[in-house]
mmCIF file of C-alpha atoms and ligand atoms in Angstrom:
data_model
loop_
_atom_site.group_PDB
_atom_site.id
_atom_site.type_symbol
_atom_site.label_atom_id
_atom_site.label_comp_id
_atom_site.label_asym_id
_atom_site.label_seq_id
_atom_site.Cartn_x
_atom_site.Cartn_y
_atom_site.Cartn_z
ATOM 1 C CA MET A 1 -21.943 52.544 -9.199
ATOM 2 C CA ALA A 2 -18.901 51.407 -11.137
ATOM 3 C CA GLN A 3 -17.588 48.074 -9.971
ATOM 4 C CA SER A 4 -13.872 47.430 -9.948
ATOM 5 C CA ILE A 5 -13.158 44.314 -11.975
ATOM 6 C CA ARG A 6 -9.871 42.607 -11.114
ATOM 7 C CA ARG A 7 -8.294 41.683 -14.407
ATOM 8 C CA GLU A 8 -5.891 38.749 -14.461
ATOM 9 C CA PRO A 9 -2.761 39.716 -16.363
ATOM 10 C CA HIS A 10 -2.260 37.959 -19.683
ATOM 11 C CA SER A 11 1.265 36.856 -20.428
ATOM 12 C CA PRO A 12 2.802 33.456 -21.143
ATOM 13 C CA GLU A 13 4.226 33.439 -17.601
ATOM 14 C CA ALA A 14 0.864 34.313 -15.993
ATOM 15 C CA ASP A 15 -0.904 31.656 -18.094
ATOM 16 C CA ARG A 16 1.726 29.123 -17.035
ATOM 17 C CA ARG A 17 1.276 30.022 -13.385
ATOM 18 C CA ARG A 18 -2.489 29.551 -13.680
ATOM 19 C CA ASP A 19 -2.002 26.168 -15.405
ATOM 20 C CA VAL A 20 0.394 24.994 -12.680
ATOM 21 C CA GLU A 21 -2.147 25.942 -10.044
ATOM 22 C CA ARG A 22 -5.051 24.341 -11.920
ATOM 23 C CA LEU A 23 -3.104 21.092 -12.406
ATOM 24 C CA GLY A 24 -1.869 20.833 -8.786
ATOM 25 C CA PRO A 25 -1.079 19.335 -6.394
ATOM 26 C CA TRP A 26 2.291 18.291 -7.863
ATOM 27 C CA PHE A 27 4.503 15.473 -6.547
ATOM 28 C CA HIS A 28 7.292 16.300 -9.016
ATOM 29 C CA ASN A 29 8.946 19.664 -8.816
ATOM 30 C CA LEU A 30 9.435 20.359 -12.523
ATOM 31 C CA HIS A 31 11.705 23.266 -13.416
ATOM 32 C CA LEU A 32 9.794 24.959 -16.236
ATOM 33 C CA PRO A 33 11.370 26.823 -19.169
ATOM 34 C CA ASP A 34 10.463 30.240 -17.681
ATOM 35 C CA GLY A 35 12.401 29.405 -14.482
ATOM 36 C CA SER A 36 9.308 28.733 -12.374
ATOM 37 C CA GLU A 37 8.797 25.449 -10.487
ATOM 38 C CA THR A 38 5.722 23.273 -10.028
ATOM 39 C CA ALA A 39 6.368 22.334 -6.374
ATOM 40 C CA PRO A 40 8.976 24.734 -4.984
ATOM 41 C CA ASP A 41 7.887 23.997 -1.382
ATOM 42 C CA HIS A 42 8.059 20.201 -1.740
ATOM 43 C CA PRO A 43 8.509 18.589 1.715
ATOM 44 C CA LEU A 44 11.262 16.332 0.305
ATOM 45 C CA GLY A 45 13.223 19.262 -1.133
ATOM 46 C CA ASP A 46 13.905 19.681 -4.844
ATOM 47 C CA PHE A 47 12.267 16.370 -5.668
ATOM 48 C CA PRO A 48 13.108 14.367 -7.699
ATOM 49 C CA ARG A 49 15.987 16.472 -9.055
ATOM 50 C CA TYR A 50 18.313 15.348 -6.243
ATOM 51 C CA LYS A 51 17.399 11.708 -6.982
ATOM 52 C CA TRP A 52 18.036 12.180 -10.703
ATOM 53 C CA ASN A 53 21.462 13.623 -9.825
ATOM 54 C CA VAL A 54 22.296 10.276 -8.149
ATOM 55 C CA LEU A 55 21.000 8.168 -11.045
ATOM 56 C CA ALA A 56 22.019 10.301 -14.043
ATOM 57 C CA PRO A 57 25.778 9.490 -14.103
ATOM 58 C CA HIS A 58 24.935 5.748 -14.197
ATOM 59 C CA LEU A 59 22.905 5.978 -17.401
ATOM 60 C CA PRO A 60 24.355 6.575 -20.867
ATOM 61 C CA ALA A 61 24.958 10.302 -21.441
ATOM 62 C CA ARG A 62 23.209 10.025 -24.812
ATOM 63 C CA LEU A 63 20.209 7.776 -25.456
ATOM 64 C CA ASP A 64 19.710 8.491 -29.163
ATOM 65 C CA GLY A 65 17.972 5.525 -30.758
ATOM 66 C CA TRP A 66 17.019 4.074 -27.349
ATOM 67 C CA THR A 67 13.478 3.313 -26.336
ATOM 68 C CA VAL A 68 12.642 3.982 -22.699
ATOM 69 C CA LEU A 69 9.693 2.855 -20.595
ATOM 70 C CA ASP A 70 9.017 5.020 -17.531
ATOM 71 C CA ILE A 71 6.695 3.110 -15.155
ATOM 72 C CA GLY A 72 4.753 5.261 -12.702
ATOM 73 C CA ALA A 73 6.012 8.331 -14.520
ATOM 74 C CA ASN A 74 4.008 10.775 -12.416
ATOM 75 C CA ALA A 75 4.460 14.298 -13.856
ATOM 76 C CA GLY A 76 7.325 13.001 -15.973
ATOM 77 C CA TYR A 77 10.489 14.385 -14.388
ATOM 78 C CA TYR A 78 12.534 11.316 -15.386
ATOM 79 C CA THR A 79 10.658 10.960 -18.684
ATOM 80 C CA PHE A 80 11.768 14.435 -19.727
ATOM 81 C CA GLU A 81 15.358 13.938 -18.572
ATOM 82 C CA VAL A 82 15.811 10.803 -20.699
ATOM 83 C CA ALA A 83 13.938 12.413 -23.630
ATOM 84 C CA ARG A 84 16.463 15.271 -23.476
ATOM 85 C CA ARG A 85 19.213 12.661 -23.830
ATOM 86 C CA GLY A 86 17.634 11.621 -27.136
ATOM 87 C CA ALA A 87 15.383 8.684 -26.124
ATOM 88 C CA ARG A 88 11.876 7.917 -27.337
ATOM 89 C CA VAL A 89 9.890 7.467 -24.138
ATOM 90 C CA THR A 90 6.697 5.607 -23.302
ATOM 91 C CA ALA A 91 5.518 6.790 -19.899
ATOM 92 C CA ILE A 92 2.761 4.982 -18.032
ATOM 93 C CA ASP A 93 0.886 5.784 -14.858
ATOM 94 C CA VAL A 94 -2.443 4.753 -13.331
ATOM 95 C CA ASP A 95 -3.338 8.223 -12.159
ATOM 96 C CA PRO A 96 -5.018 10.543 -14.691
ATOM 97 C CA HIS A 97 -4.234 13.561 -12.514
ATOM 98 C CA TYR A 98 -0.482 12.969 -12.923
ATOM 99 C CA LEU A 99 -0.843 12.116 -16.617
ATOM 100 C CA ASP A 100 -2.571 15.472 -17.196
ATOM 101 C CA GLN A 101 0.389 17.187 -15.558
ATOM 102 C CA ALA A 102 2.863 15.207 -17.645
ATOM 103 C CA ARG A 103 1.098 15.878 -20.944
ATOM 104 C CA TRP A 104 0.920 19.583 -20.140
ATOM 105 C CA ALA A 105 4.614 19.673 -19.178
ATOM 106 C CA ALA A 106 5.609 17.858 -22.384
ATOM 107 C CA ARG A 107 4.008 20.729 -24.314
ATOM 108 C CA ALA A 108 5.683 23.329 -22.093
ATOM 109 C CA TYR A 109 9.104 21.729 -22.808
ATOM 110 C CA GLY A 110 8.370 21.148 -26.525
ATOM 111 C CA LEU A 111 9.000 17.404 -26.038
ATOM 112 C CA GLU A 112 5.609 16.091 -27.254
ATOM 113 C CA SER A 113 7.119 14.264 -30.232
ATOM 114 C CA SER A 114 9.570 12.301 -28.028
ATOM 115 C CA VAL A 115 7.150 11.093 -25.385
ATOM 116 C CA GLU A 116 3.942 9.094 -25.303
ATOM 117 C CA PHE A 117 1.834 8.847 -22.167
ATOM 118 C CA ARG A 118 -0.489 5.952 -21.461
ATOM 119 C CA ARG A 119 -2.857 5.389 -18.590
ATOM 120 C CA MET A 120 -1.938 1.887 -17.588
ATOM 121 C CA GLN A 121 -1.345 -0.460 -14.659
ATOM 122 C CA VAL A 122 2.136 -1.936 -14.509
ATOM 123 C CA TYR A 123 0.526 -5.391 -14.629
ATOM 124 C CA GLU A 124 -0.952 -4.619 -18.058
ATOM 125 C CA LEU A 125 2.586 -4.729 -19.472
ATOM 126 C CA ALA A 126 2.098 -8.518 -19.391
ATOM 127 C CA ASP A 127 -0.218 -8.137 -22.377
ATOM 128 C CA SER A 128 2.506 -6.466 -24.431
ATOM 129 C CA ASP A 129 5.369 -7.955 -26.392
ATOM 130 C CA GLU A 130 7.199 -4.613 -26.507
ATOM 131 C CA HIS A 131 10.754 -4.482 -25.202
ATOM 132 C CA PHE A 132 12.525 -1.305 -24.134
ATOM 133 C CA ASP A 133 16.253 -0.581 -24.103
ATOM 134 C CA LEU A 134 15.905 1.124 -20.746
ATOM 135 C CA VAL A 135 13.133 0.667 -18.214
ATOM 136 C CA LEU A 136 12.714 3.081 -15.304
ATOM 137 C CA PHE A 137 10.905 1.399 -12.417
ATOM 138 C CA LEU A 138 11.351 4.077 -9.790
ATOM 139 C CA GLY A 139 9.285 4.596 -6.676
ATOM 140 C CA VAL A 140 6.549 2.133 -7.638
ATOM 141 C CA PHE A 141 7.516 -1.359 -6.333
ATOM 142 C CA TYR A 142 6.462 -0.706 -2.701
ATOM 143 C CA HIS A 143 3.135 0.751 -3.872
ATOM 144 C CA LEU A 144 2.184 -2.582 -5.457
ATOM 145 C CA ARG A 145 0.020 -5.047 -3.625
ATOM 146 C CA TYR A 146 1.543 -7.710 -5.862
ATOM 147 C CA PRO A 147 5.156 -6.521 -6.061
ATOM 148 C CA LEU A 148 6.837 -9.680 -7.369
ATOM 149 C CA LEU A 149 4.179 -10.078 -10.019
ATOM 150 C CA GLY A 150 4.918 -6.502 -11.088
ATOM 151 C CA LEU A 151 8.680 -7.064 -11.048
ATOM 152 C CA ASP A 152 8.495 -10.339 -13.005
ATOM 153 C CA ILE A 153 6.355 -8.641 -15.638
ATOM 154 C CA VAL A 154 8.642 -5.604 -15.835
ATOM 155 C CA ALA A 155 11.832 -7.732 -16.016
ATOM 156 C CA ARG A 156 10.531 -9.324 -19.215
ATOM 157 C CA ARG A 157 10.183 -5.956 -20.961
ATOM 158 C CA VAL A 158 13.854 -4.979 -20.418
ATOM 159 C CA LYS A 159 16.219 -5.178 -23.387
ATOM 160 C CA ARG A 160 19.371 -3.552 -21.961
ATOM 161 C CA LEU A 161 18.988 -1.805 -18.605
ATOM 162 C CA LEU A 162 16.564 -1.479 -15.720
ATOM 163 C CA ALA A 163 16.857 1.394 -13.250
ATOM 164 C CA PHE A 164 15.064 0.355 -10.091
ATOM 165 C CA GLN A 165 14.304 2.313 -6.930
ATOM 166 C CA THR A 166 12.209 1.413 -3.928
ATOM 167 C CA LEU A 167 11.550 2.487 -0.384
ATOM 168 C CA THR A 168 13.524 0.126 1.878
ATOM 169 C CA THR A 169 13.733 -0.660 5.585
ATOM 170 C CA LEU A 170 17.259 0.922 5.563
ATOM 171 C CA ALA A 171 18.793 -2.412 6.759
ATOM 172 C CA MET A 172 21.819 -2.905 4.489
ATOM 173 C CA GLU A 173 23.191 -6.275 5.692
ATOM 174 C CA VAL A 174 23.277 -9.113 3.173
ATOM 175 C CA GLN A 175 23.786 -12.748 4.242
ATOM 176 C CA ALA A 176 26.331 -14.432 2.033
ATOM 177 C CA ASP A 177 24.542 -17.765 2.030
ATOM 178 C CA THR A 178 20.765 -18.026 1.951
ATOM 179 C CA SER A 179 20.699 -21.429 0.296
ATOM 180 C CA ASP A 180 18.595 -24.324 1.522
ATOM 181 C CA ARG A 181 18.021 -24.806 5.286
ATOM 182 C CA PRO A 182 16.279 -27.664 7.113
ATOM 183 C CA LEU A 183 12.748 -27.080 8.447
ATOM 184 C CA ASP A 184 13.950 -26.780 12.071
ATOM 185 C CA GLU A 185 16.368 -23.924 11.313
ATOM 186 C CA ARG A 186 13.777 -21.232 10.862
ATOM 187 C CA ALA A 187 15.675 -18.847 13.149
ATOM 188 C CA ALA A 188 17.865 -18.186 10.094
ATOM 189 C CA LEU A 189 14.924 -16.374 8.512
ATOM 190 C CA ARG A 190 15.085 -13.745 11.262
ATOM 191 C CA GLU A 191 18.845 -13.163 11.134
ATOM 192 C CA PRO A 192 20.105 -9.803 9.889
ATOM 193 C CA GLY A 193 20.755 -9.927 6.159
ATOM 194 C CA TRP A 194 18.098 -12.517 5.351
ATOM 195 C CA PRO A 195 15.877 -11.093 2.538
ATOM 196 C CA THR A 196 12.656 -9.818 4.133
ATOM 197 C CA MET A 197 9.805 -7.478 3.328
ATOM 198 C CA ALA A 198 7.720 -5.654 5.927
ATOM 199 C CA PHE A 199 4.007 -5.772 5.166
ATOM 200 C CA ILE A 200 1.970 -2.632 5.787
ATOM 201 C CA GLU A 201 -1.611 -3.454 6.657
ATOM 202 C CA ASP A 202 -2.942 0.088 6.950
ATOM 203 C CA ARG A 203 -0.612 2.900 5.918
ATOM 204 C CA PHE A 204 3.005 3.978 6.202
ATOM 205 C CA ALA A 205 4.081 7.632 6.250
ATOM 206 C CA GLY A 206 0.386 8.424 6.022
ATOM 207 C CA ASP A 207 0.076 6.693 2.634
ATOM 208 C CA PRO A 208 -2.346 3.736 2.337
ATOM 209 C CA THR A 209 -0.785 2.778 -1.037
ATOM 210 C CA ASN A 210 2.486 1.742 0.643
ATOM 211 C CA TRP A 211 2.121 -2.048 0.923
ATOM 212 C CA TRP A 212 5.556 -3.634 1.276
ATOM 213 C CA VAL A 213 8.950 -2.355 2.434
ATOM 214 C CA PRO A 214 11.861 -4.674 1.546
ATOM 215 C CA ASN A 215 15.342 -4.652 3.068
ATOM 216 C CA HIS A 216 18.355 -4.231 0.764
ATOM 217 C CA ALA A 217 18.993 -8.006 0.805
ATOM 218 C CA ALA A 218 15.442 -8.646 -0.420
ATOM 219 C CA VAL A 219 15.752 -6.121 -3.244
ATOM 220 C CA MET A 220 18.964 -7.778 -4.443
ATOM 221 C CA ALA A 221 17.503 -11.299 -4.160
ATOM 222 C CA GLN A 222 14.211 -10.394 -5.821
ATOM 223 C CA LEU A 223 15.914 -8.641 -8.733
ATOM 224 C CA ARG A 224 18.108 -11.729 -9.282
ATOM 225 C CA SER A 225 15.155 -14.044 -8.905
ATOM 226 C CA SER A 226 13.293 -12.088 -11.594
ATOM 227 C CA GLY A 227 16.157 -12.741 -14.013
ATOM 228 C CA LEU A 228 18.120 -9.520 -13.534
ATOM 229 C CA GLY A 229 21.772 -9.021 -12.715
ATOM 230 C CA VAL A 230 22.508 -6.073 -10.449
ATOM 231 C CA ARG A 231 25.249 -4.161 -12.271
ATOM 232 C CA SER A 232 25.616 -1.307 -9.795
ATOM 233 C CA HIS A 233 24.088 0.266 -6.768
ATOM 234 C CA PRO A 234 24.587 3.957 -7.542
ATOM 235 C CA GLY A 235 23.165 5.323 -4.333
ATOM 236 C CA HIS A 236 20.671 4.862 -1.583
ATOM 237 C CA GLU A 237 17.790 2.629 -2.810
ATOM 238 C CA PHE A 238 18.877 2.762 -6.481
ATOM 239 C CA TYR A 239 19.831 -0.352 -8.480
ATOM 240 C CA ILE A 240 20.993 -0.614 -12.100
ATOM 241 C CA CYS A 241 20.269 -4.037 -13.582
ATOM 242 C CA GLU A 242 20.704 -5.996 -16.804
ATOM 243 C CA PRO A 243 18.759 -9.051 -17.940
ATOM 244 C CA LEU A 244 20.699 -12.219 -17.099
ATOM 245 C CA PRO A 245 21.332 -14.545 -20.015
ATOM 246 C CA PRO A 246 19.072 -17.636 -19.830
ATOM 247 C CA GLY A 247 20.587 -20.343 -17.650
ATOM 248 C CA VAL A 248 22.856 -18.041 -15.656
ATOM 249 C CA ALA A 249 22.795 -18.741 -11.898
ATOM 250 C CA GLY A 250 20.682 -16.315 -9.925
ATOM 251 C CA ARG A 251 17.441 -16.905 -11.768
ATOM 252 C CA ALA A 252 14.535 -18.545 -9.953
ATOM 253 C CA PRO A 253 15.433 -22.212 -9.322
ATOM 254 C CA TYR A 254 12.657 -23.486 -11.591
ATOM 255 C CA ASP A 255 10.614 -22.112 -14.480
ATOM 256 C CA ILE A 256 8.144 -19.570 -13.099
ATOM 257 C CA THR A 257 6.538 -18.927 -16.499
ATOM 258 C CA PRO A 258 3.320 -20.965 -16.015
ATOM 259 C CA GLU A 259 2.587 -19.251 -12.666
ATOM 260 C CA LEU A 260 3.465 -15.816 -14.043
ATOM 261 C CA ARG A 261 1.204 -16.317 -17.053
ATOM 262 C CA ALA A 262 -1.694 -17.463 -14.888
ATOM 263 C CA ALA A 263 -1.205 -14.674 -12.315
ATOM 264 C CA SER A 264 -1.093 -12.037 -15.034
ATOM 265 C CA GLY A 265 -4.297 -13.314 -16.609
ATOM 266 C CA ARG A 266 -2.670 -14.903 -19.649
ATOM 267 C CA SER A 267 -3.396 -18.407 -20.791
ATOM 268 C CA THR A 268 -1.046 -21.053 -19.385
ATOM 269 C CA ALA A 269 -1.460 -23.102 -22.571
HETATM 270 C C1 LIG B 13 5.932 7.554 -5.526
HETATM 271 S S1 LIG B 13 5.384 7.944 -7.123
HETATM 272 C C2 LIG B 13 6.923 7.763 -8.020
HETATM 273 C C3 LIG B 13 6.955 8.636 -9.249
HETATM 274 C C4 LIG B 13 8.241 8.595 -10.034
HETATM 275 N N1 LIG B 13 8.460 7.303 -10.688
HETATM 276 C C5 LIG B 13 9.398 8.910 -9.113
HETATM 277 O O1 LIG B 13 10.199 8.018 -8.801
HETATM 278 O O2 LIG B 13 9.497 10.077 -8.711
HETATM 279 C C6 LIG B 13 4.482 6.479 -7.645
HETATM 280 C C7 LIG B 13 3.828 6.661 -8.999
HETATM 281 O O3 LIG B 13 3.454 5.376 -9.467
HETATM 282 C C8 LIG B 13 2.127 5.409 -9.915
HETATM 283 N N2 LIG B 13 1.590 4.055 -9.708
HETATM 284 C C9 LIG B 13 1.208 3.493 -8.525
HETATM 285 N N3 LIG B 13 0.783 2.240 -8.721
HETATM 286 C C10 LIG B 13 0.903 2.011 -10.051
HETATM 287 C C11 LIG B 13 0.600 0.877 -10.869
HETATM 288 N N4 LIG B 13 0.056 -0.224 -10.344
HETATM 289 N N5 LIG B 13 0.845 0.953 -12.197
HETATM 290 C C12 LIG B 13 1.352 2.110 -12.724
HETATM 291 N N6 LIG B 13 1.639 3.202 -12.011
HETATM 292 C C13 LIG B 13 1.423 3.148 -10.674
HETATM 293 C C14 LIG B 13 1.444 6.488 -9.065
HETATM 294 O O4 LIG B 13 0.301 7.015 -9.675
HETATM 295 C C15 LIG B 13 2.585 7.503 -8.955
HETATM 296 O O5 LIG B 13 2.581 8.422 -10.017
#
């Protein structure tokens, strides 16, 4: 008896659909050249397009000649946006699943020659002497068990601009003066606007890789303490920073280099 064999249609669109399915699940909803999307039913909406729309006006409209480092690039939404502005992009992520998506999408967009993907931990940037005109450090800080180590390492790779984004507690107060206090004035540490980070022992929003949630005051203070000046605060949880010139107030009050070198596995000699 003749069996009916269901033939899959062969067309570039059908092949693309199959690839998108094979490479899923997707965290980034990429809008592909044929008009299809990788995560059209994303629970956060058209993610991260609506975040990019907040950030995009605060970055140079053209990035020709700029080098960009995208940390925790995921499927590369931001990588591709800055590549389209003319940048050469190095995109790193720890997760091979997301890197497979990003490499595939680079081919789909014809952007392979502008982007390089590396499987790497943010901490491994301590082993590099590379500097990047623009560093994107978006949606990664709160996933780090060692967030200040990560930030201190990243800050040293920035030549011109850092775009930073993190989950926060939503508390927006900032105390004007958090300078020295005597030992018996510890109540100050619990006042609104004091820089604080909530530690997550198990999971937050169902995600066991969420470790720390800072308030806005902590983000500002930690960026400054890592040697960065906050140039603007374009929107909710976004910060645009520049490296502070050496010696400018706002840096850590003493030289953190020996501790940073030891913590990142480099010789202190
Ligand atoms: C919440 S997603 C953010 C993705 C993208 N940057 C964005 O803002 O939409 C966090 C990404 O960071 C990556 N990641 C987590 N820890 C990392 C680490 N230690 N080093 C490098 N990438 C990391 C994850 O694999 C994931 O792709």
